[in-house]
Short mmCIF file of C-alpha atoms in Angstrom, two decimals:
data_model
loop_
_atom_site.label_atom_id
_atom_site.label_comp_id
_atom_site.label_asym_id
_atom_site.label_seq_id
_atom_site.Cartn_x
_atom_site.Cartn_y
_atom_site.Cartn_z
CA UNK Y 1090 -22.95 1.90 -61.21
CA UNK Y 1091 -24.12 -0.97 -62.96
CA UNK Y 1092 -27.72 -3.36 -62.05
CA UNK Y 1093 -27.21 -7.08 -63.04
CA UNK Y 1094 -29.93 -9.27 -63.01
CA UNK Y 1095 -28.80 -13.00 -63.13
CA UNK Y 1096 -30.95 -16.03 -63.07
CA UNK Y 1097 -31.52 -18.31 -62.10
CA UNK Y 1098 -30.33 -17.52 -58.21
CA UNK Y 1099 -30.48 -21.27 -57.71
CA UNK Y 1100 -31.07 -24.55 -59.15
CA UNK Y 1101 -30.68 -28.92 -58.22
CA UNK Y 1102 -29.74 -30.51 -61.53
CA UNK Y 1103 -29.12 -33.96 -62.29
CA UNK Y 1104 -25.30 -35.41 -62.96
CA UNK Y 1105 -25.04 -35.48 -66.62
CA UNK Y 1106 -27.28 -32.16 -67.90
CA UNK Y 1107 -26.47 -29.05 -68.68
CA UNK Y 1108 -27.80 -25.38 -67.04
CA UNK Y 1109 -27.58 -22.06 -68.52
CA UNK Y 1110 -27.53 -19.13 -66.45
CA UNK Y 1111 -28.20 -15.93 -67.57
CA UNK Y 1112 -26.96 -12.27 -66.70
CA UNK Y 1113 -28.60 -9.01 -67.96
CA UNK Y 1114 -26.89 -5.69 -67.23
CA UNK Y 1115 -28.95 -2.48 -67.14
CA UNK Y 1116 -26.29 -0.68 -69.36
CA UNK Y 1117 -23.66 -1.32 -72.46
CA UNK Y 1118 -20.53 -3.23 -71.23
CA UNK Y 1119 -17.63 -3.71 -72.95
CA UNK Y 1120 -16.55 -6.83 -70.91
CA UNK Y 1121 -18.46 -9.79 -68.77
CA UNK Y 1122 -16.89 -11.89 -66.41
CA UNK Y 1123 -18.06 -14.91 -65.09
CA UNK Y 1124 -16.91 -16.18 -62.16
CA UNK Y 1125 -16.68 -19.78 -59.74
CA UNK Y 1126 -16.96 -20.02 -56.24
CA UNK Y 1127 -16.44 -23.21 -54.38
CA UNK Y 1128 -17.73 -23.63 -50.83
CA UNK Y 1129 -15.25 -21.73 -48.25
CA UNK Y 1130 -13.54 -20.71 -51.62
CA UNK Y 1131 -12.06 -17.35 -53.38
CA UNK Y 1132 -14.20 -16.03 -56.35
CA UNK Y 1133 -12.37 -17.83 -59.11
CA UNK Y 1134 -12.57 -16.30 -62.99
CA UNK Y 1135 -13.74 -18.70 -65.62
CA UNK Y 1136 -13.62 -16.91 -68.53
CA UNK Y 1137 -14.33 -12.97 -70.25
CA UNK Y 1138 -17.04 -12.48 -72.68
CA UNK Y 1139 -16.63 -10.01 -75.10
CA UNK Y 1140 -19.41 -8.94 -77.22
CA UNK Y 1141 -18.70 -10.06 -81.06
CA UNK Y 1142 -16.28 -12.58 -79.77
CA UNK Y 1143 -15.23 -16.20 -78.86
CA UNK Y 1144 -14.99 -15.53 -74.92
CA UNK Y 1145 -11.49 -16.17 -73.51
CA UNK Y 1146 -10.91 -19.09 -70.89
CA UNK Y 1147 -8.26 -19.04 -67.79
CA UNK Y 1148 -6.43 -21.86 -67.15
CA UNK Y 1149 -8.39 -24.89 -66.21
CA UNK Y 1150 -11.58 -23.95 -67.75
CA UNK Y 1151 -12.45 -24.75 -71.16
CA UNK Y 1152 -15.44 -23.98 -73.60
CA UNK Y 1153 -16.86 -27.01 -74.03
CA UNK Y 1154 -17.64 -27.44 -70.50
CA UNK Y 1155 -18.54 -23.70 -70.24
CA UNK Y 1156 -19.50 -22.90 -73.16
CA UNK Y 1157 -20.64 -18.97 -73.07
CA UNK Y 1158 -23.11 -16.77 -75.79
CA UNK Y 1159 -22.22 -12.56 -75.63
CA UNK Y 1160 -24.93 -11.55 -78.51
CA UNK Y 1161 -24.92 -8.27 -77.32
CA UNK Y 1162 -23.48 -5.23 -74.84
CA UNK Y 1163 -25.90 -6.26 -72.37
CA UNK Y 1164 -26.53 -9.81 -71.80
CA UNK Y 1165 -24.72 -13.32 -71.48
CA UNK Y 1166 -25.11 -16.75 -70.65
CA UNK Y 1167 -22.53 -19.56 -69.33
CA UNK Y 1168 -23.34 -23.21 -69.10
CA UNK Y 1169 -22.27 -25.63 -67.31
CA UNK Y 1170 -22.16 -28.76 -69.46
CA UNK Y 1171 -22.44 -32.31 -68.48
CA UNK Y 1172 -22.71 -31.26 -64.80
CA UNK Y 1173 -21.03 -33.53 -61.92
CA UNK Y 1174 -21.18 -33.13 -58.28
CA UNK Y 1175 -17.89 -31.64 -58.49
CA UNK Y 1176 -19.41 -28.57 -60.69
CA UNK Y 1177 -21.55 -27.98 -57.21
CA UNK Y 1178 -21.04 -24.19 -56.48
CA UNK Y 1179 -21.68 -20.63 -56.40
CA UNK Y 1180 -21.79 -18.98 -60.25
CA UNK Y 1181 -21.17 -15.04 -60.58
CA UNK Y 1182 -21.57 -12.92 -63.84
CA UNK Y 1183 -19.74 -9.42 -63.01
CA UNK Y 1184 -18.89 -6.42 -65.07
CA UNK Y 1185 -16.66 -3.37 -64.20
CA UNK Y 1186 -18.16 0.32 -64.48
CA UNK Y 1187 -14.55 1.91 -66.44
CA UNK Y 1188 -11.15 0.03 -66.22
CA UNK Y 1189 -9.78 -0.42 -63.41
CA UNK Y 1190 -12.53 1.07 -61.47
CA UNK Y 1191 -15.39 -0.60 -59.20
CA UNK Y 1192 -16.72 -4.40 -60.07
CA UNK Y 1193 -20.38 -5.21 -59.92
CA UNK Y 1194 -21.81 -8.37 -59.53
CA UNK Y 1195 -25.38 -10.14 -60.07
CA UNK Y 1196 -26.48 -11.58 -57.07
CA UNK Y 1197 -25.08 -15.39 -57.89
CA UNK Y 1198 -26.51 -18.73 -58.85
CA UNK Y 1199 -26.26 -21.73 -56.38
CA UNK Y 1200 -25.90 -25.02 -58.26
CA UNK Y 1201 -26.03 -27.70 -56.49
CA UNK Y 1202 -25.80 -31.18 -59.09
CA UNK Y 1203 -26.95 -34.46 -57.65
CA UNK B 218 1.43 -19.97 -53.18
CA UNK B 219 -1.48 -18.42 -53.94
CA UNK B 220 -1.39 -15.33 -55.75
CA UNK B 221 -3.58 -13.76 -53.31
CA UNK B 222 -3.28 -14.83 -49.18
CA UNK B 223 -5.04 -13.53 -46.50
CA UNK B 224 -5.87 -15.26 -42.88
CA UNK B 225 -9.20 -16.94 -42.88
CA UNK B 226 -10.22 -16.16 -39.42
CA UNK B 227 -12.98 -16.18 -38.35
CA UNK B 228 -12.23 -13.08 -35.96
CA UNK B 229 -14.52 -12.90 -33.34
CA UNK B 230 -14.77 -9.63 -31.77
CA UNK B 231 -16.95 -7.47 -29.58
CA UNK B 232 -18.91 -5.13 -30.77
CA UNK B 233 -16.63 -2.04 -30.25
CA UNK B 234 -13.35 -3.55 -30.84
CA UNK B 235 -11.01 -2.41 -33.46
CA UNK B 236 -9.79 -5.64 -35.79
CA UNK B 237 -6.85 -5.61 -38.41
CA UNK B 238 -6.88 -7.77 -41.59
CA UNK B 239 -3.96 -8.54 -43.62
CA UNK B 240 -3.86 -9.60 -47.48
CA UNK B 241 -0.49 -10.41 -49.29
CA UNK B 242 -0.31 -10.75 -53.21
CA UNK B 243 2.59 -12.25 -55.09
CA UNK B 244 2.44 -10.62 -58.42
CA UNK B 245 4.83 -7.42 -58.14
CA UNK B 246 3.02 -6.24 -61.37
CA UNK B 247 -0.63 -5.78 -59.43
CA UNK B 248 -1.91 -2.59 -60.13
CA UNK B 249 -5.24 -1.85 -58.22
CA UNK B 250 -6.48 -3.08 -55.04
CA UNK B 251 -9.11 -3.44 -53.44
CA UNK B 252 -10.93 -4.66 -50.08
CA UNK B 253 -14.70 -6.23 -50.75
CA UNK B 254 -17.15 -7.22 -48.40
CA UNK B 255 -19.22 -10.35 -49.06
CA UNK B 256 -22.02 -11.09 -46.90
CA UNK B 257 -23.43 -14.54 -46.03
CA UNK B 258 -25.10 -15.96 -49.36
CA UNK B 259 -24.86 -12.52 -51.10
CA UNK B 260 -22.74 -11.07 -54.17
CA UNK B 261 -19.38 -9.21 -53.75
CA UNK B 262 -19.69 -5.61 -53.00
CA UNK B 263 -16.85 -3.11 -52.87
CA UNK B 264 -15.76 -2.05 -49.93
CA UNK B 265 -12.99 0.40 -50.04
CA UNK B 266 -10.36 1.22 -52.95
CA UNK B 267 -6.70 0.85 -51.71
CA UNK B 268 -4.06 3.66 -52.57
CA UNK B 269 -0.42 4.01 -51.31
CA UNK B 270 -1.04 6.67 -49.75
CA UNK B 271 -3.88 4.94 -47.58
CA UNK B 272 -7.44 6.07 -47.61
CA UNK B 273 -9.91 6.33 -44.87
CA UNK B 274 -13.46 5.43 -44.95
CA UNK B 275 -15.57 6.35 -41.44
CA UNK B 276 -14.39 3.63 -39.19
CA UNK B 277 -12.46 1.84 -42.34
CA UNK B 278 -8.87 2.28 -42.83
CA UNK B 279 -6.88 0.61 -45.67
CA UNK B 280 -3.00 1.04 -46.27
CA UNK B 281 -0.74 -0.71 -49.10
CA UNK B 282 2.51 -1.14 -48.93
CA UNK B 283 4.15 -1.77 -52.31
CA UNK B 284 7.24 -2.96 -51.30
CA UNK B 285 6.50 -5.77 -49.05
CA UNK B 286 3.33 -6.74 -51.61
CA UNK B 287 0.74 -6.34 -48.24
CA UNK B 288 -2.85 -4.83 -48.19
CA UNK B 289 -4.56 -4.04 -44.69
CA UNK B 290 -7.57 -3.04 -43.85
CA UNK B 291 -8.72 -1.21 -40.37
CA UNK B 292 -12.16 -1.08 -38.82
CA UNK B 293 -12.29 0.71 -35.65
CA UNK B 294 -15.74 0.45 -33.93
CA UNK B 295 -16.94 -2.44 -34.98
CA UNK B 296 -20.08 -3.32 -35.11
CA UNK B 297 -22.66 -6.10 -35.23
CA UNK B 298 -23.62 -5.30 -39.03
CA UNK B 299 -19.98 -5.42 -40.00
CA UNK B 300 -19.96 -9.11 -39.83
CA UNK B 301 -19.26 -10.48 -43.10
CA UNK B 302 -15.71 -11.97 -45.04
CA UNK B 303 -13.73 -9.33 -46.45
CA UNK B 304 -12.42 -10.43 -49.24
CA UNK B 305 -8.42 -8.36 -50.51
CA UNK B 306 -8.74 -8.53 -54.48
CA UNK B 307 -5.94 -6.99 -57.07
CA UNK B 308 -5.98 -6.49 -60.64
CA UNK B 309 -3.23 -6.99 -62.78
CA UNK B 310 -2.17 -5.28 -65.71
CA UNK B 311 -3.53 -6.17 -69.36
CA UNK B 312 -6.08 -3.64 -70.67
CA UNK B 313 -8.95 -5.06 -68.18
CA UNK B 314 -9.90 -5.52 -64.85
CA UNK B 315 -8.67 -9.07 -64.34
CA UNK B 316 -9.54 -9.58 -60.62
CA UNK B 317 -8.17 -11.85 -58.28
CA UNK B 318 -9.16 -12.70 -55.27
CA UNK B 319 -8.05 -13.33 -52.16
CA UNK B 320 -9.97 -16.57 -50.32
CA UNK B 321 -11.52 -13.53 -47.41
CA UNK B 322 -11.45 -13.15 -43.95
CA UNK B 323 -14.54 -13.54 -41.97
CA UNK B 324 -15.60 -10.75 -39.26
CA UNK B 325 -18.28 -12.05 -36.92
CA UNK B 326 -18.83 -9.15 -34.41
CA UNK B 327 -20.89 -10.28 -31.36
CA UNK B 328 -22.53 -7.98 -28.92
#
């Protein structure tokens, strides 16, 4: 099994600023995913971090709006840049024990942008 | 369509009752699948792993059947803790564990 710890579990931010949110995982991981999930929503993935690497983006997300640092087997960060209302959800860091296999996830972070 | 579909509910049921969910996914290339459980303001947790063969879990059955592209998942007994939204999630081929999610089903199980 896998422990993340992601902060921060919540924050209000102004329309127009930026918040980082950080995940730290209690052992090496190849991959991180980060995750979106809207109110009444499906866990939607933003992007995969891979350590050493530019992080690759699905469809509809791009890095300069979540831009995302993997300096190491353990840890990562997304931000949310220039935040709007519309950026208003539910922010999930998750990793996966071996391929295929079980997916853990830190414990989310509620943004909620005014 | 959505690559993932599965009835929203909510399913109200007594405590006791047996309830059926039902997932479909679009992508005939899916390889794994899952059922998760996702309680109110909490993280994803896995539920059950979902083999063609269907598995059994306590109370918690889950079945796949390839060939119609359809995921169900069983709970017999219910009770009052069970309530939560299941959520049916696949992966798809590509060297990772690409997950996709289903919207979930919410379970409220009253006494």
């Amino acid at each position: 099994s896998a422990v993340i710890s992601q902060k921060p579990s919540r924050d209000i931010c102004q329309r127009g600023t930026s918040l980082t949110i950080q995940c730290q995982v209690d052992s090496q991981v190849t991959m991180m995913f980060w995750y979106r999930q809207q109110p009444g929503q499906s866990l939607t993935l933003i992007a995969t971090a891979n350590q050493g690497s530019e992080a690759t983006y699905e469809s509809g997300f791009v890095i300069d709006k979540f831009p995302i640092s993997r300096p190491n087997l353990t840890f990562s960060t997304l931000t949310v840049s220039n935040m709007s209302p519309e950026d208003s959800s539910i922010y999930l860091c998750s990793v996966e024990a071996n391929l295929n296999t079980e997916a853990f996830f830190g414990q989310g972070t509620r943004l909620t942008v005014v | 369509r959505k690559e993932v579909e599965q009835d929203p509910g909510p399913f109200n049921v007594p405590e006791g009752a047996t309830v059926a969910f039902n997932c479909t996914y679009s992508n005939s290339a899916s390889q794994s699948f899952f059922w998760y459980r996702q309680d109110c303001r909490k993280e994803p947790k896995l539920l059950m792993s979902v083999y063609s063969s269907g598995n059994e879990d306590g109370r918690f059955t889950a079945q796949l059947n390839r060939a119609s592209q359809y995921i169900s998942l069983l709970i017999r007994d219910s009770k009052l803790s069970d309530s939560a939204t299941y959520l049916c999630v696949v992966t798809l081929s590509g060297g990772y564990n690409k997950l996709i999610f289903g919207a979930g089903t919410r379970l409220a199980v009253h006494p």
